[in-house]
PDB file of C-alpha atoms in Angstrom:
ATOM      1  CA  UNK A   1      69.429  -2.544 145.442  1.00 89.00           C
ATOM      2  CA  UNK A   2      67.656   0.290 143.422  1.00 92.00           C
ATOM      3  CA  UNK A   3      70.782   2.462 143.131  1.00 94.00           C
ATOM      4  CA  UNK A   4      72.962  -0.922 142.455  1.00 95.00           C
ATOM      5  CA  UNK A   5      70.596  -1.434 138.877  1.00 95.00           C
ATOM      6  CA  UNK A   6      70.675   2.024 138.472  1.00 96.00           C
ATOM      7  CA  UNK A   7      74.762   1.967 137.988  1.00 96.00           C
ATOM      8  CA  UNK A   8      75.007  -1.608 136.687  1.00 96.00           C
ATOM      9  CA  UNK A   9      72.114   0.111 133.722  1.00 97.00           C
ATOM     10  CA  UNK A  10      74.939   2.684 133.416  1.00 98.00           C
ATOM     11  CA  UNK A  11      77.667   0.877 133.131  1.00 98.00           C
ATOM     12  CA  UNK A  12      75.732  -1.513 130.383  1.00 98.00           C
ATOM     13  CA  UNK A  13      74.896   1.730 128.502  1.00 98.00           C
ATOM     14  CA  UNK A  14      78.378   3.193 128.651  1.00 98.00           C
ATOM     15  CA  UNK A  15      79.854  -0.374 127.042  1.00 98.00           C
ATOM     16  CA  UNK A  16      77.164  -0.607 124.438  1.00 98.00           C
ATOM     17  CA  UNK A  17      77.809   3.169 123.664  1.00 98.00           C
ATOM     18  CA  UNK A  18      81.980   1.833 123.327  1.00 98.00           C
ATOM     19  CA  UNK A  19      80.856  -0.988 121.132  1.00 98.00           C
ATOM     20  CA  UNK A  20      78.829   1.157 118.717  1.00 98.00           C
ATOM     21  CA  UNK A  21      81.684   3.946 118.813  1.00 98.00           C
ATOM     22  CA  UNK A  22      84.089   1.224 117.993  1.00 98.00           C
ATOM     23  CA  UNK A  23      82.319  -0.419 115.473  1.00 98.00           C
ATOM     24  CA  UNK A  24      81.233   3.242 114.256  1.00 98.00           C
ATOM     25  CA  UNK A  25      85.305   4.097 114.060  1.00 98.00           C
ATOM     26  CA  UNK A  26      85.943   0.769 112.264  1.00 98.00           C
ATOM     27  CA  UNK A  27      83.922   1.064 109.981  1.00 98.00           C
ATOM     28  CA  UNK A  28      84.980   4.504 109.383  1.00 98.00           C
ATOM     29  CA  UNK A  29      88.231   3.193 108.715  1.00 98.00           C
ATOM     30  CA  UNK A  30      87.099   0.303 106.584  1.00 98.00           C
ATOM     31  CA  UNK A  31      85.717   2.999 104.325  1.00 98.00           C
ATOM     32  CA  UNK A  32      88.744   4.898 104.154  1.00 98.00           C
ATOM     33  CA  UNK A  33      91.070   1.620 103.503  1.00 98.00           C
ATOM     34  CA  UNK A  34      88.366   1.387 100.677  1.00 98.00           C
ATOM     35  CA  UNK A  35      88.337   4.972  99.404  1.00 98.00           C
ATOM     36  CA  UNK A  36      92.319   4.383  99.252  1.00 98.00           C
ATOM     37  CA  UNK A  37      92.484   0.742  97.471  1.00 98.00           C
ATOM     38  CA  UNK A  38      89.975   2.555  94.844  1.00 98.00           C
ATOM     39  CA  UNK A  39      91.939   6.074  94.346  1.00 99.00           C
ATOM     40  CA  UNK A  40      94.953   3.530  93.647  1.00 98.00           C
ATOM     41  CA  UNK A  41      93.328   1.274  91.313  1.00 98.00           C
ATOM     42  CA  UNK A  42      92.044   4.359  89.938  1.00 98.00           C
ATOM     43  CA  UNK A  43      95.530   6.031  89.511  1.00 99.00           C
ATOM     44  CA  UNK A  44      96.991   2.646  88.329  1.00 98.00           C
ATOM     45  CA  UNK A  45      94.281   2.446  85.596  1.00 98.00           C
ATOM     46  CA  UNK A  46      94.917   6.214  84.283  1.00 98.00           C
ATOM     47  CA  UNK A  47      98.599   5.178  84.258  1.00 99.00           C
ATOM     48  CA  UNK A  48      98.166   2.557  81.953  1.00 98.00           C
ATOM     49  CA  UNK A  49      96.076   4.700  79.951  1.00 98.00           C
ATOM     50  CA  UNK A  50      98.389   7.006  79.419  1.00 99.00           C
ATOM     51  CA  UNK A  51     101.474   4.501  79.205  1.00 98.00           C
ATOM     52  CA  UNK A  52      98.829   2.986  76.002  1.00 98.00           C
ATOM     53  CA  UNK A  53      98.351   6.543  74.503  1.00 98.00           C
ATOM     54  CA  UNK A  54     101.882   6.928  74.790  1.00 98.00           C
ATOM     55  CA  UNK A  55     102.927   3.724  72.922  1.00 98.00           C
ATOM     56  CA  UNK A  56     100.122   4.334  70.419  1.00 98.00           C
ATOM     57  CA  UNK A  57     101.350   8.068  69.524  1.00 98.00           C
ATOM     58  CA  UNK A  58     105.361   6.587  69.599  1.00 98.00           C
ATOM     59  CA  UNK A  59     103.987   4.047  66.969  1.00 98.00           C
ATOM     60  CA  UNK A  60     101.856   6.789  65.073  1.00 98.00           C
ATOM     61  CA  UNK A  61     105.336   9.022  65.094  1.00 98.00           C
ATOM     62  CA  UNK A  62     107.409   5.837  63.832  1.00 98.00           C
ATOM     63  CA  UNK A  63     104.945   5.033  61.174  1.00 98.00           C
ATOM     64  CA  UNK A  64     104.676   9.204  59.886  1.00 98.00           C
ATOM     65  CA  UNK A  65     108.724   9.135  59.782  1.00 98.00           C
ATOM     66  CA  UNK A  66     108.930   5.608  57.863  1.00 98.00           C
ATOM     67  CA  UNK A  67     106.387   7.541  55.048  1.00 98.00           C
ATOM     68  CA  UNK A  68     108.381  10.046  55.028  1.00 98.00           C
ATOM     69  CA  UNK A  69     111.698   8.783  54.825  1.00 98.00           C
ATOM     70  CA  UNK A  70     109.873   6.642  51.639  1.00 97.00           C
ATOM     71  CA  UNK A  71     108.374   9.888  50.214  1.00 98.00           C
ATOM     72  CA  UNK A  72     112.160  11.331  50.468  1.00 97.00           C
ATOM     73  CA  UNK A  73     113.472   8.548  49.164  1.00 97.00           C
ATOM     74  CA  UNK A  74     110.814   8.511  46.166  1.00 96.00           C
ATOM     75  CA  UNK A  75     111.259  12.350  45.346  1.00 96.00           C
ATOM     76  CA  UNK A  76     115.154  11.451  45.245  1.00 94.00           C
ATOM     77  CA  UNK A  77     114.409   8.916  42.794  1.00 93.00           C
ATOM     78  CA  UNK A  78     112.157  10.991  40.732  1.00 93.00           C
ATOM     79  CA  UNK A  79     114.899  13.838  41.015  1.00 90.00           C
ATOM     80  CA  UNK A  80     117.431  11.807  39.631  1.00 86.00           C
ATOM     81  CA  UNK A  81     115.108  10.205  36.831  1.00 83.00           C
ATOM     82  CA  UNK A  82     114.707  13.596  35.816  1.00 80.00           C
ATOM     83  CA  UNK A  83     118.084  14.559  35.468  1.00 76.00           C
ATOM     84  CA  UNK A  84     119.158  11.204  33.873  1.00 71.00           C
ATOM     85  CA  UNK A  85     116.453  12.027  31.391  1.00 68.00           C
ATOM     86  CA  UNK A  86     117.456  15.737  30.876  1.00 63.00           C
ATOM     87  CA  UNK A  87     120.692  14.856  30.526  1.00 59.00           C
ATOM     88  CA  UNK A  88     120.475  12.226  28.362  1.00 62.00           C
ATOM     89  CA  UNK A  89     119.195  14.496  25.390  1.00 60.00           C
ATOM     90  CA  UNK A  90     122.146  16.212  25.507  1.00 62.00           C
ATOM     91  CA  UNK A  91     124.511  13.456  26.120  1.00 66.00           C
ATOM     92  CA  UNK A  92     123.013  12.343  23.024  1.00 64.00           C
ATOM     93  CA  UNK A  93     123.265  15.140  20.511  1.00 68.00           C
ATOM     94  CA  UNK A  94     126.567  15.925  21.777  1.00 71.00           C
ATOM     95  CA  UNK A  95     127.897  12.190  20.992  1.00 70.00           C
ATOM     96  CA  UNK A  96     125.229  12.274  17.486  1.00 72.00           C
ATOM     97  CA  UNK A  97     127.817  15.653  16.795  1.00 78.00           C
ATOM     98  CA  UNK A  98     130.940  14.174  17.510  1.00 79.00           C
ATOM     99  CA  UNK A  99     129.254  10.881  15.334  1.00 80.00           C
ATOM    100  CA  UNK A 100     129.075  13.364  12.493  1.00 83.00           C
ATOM    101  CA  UNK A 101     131.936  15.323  13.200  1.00 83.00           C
ATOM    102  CA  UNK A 102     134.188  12.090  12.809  1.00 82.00           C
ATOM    103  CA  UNK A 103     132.003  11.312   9.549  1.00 81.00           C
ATOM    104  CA  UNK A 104     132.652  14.474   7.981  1.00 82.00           C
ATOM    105  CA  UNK A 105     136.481  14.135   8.646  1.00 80.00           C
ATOM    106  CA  UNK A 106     136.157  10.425   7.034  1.00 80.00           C
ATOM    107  CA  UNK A 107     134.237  11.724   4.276  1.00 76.00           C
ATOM    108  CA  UNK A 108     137.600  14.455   3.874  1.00 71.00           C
TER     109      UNK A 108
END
């Protein structure tokens, strides 16, 4: 009857030592599921991050080429001003001379 306890005591120690290595191993493994879902949410969230910076810094780009597509097309305009305006002083004496030229011939 004594040696009957003795193994049924064994046998109840080797389950309960199963259980707790069981629920020792799932637990293990509910940690890693959770380590996992948290690296991914973690990877997802840099990827957005850097999907943002990337839109943001396409955007900057766009915005620095529109300025300086207007800056070209302002130093074109001031180019051209200028050389209307050069040009113009000379246009002018050259028609004023042909103006007098023609008078003088009249005046003949």
């Amino acid at each position: 009857d004594d040696e009957a306890q003795q193994r049924q005591a064994a046998i109840e120690r080797e389950r309960r030592q199963r259980e707790e290595e069981e629920e020792a191993e799932r637990r293990r493994a509910e940690e890693e599921v959770e380590r996992t879902r948290e690296a991914q949410e973690e990877a997802r969230r840099k990827a957005e991050e850097a999907e943002q910076q990337e839109a943001e810094e396409r955007e900057r780009l766009e915005r620095a080429r529109v300025e300086q597509a207007k800056l070209e097309a302002e130093e074109r305009e001031a180019e051209r001003k200028h050389k209307t305006q050069r040009r113009d002083p000379l246009q002018n004496a050259n028609e004023q001379q042909d103006i007098n030229v023609a008078e003088s011939e009249n005046e003949e």
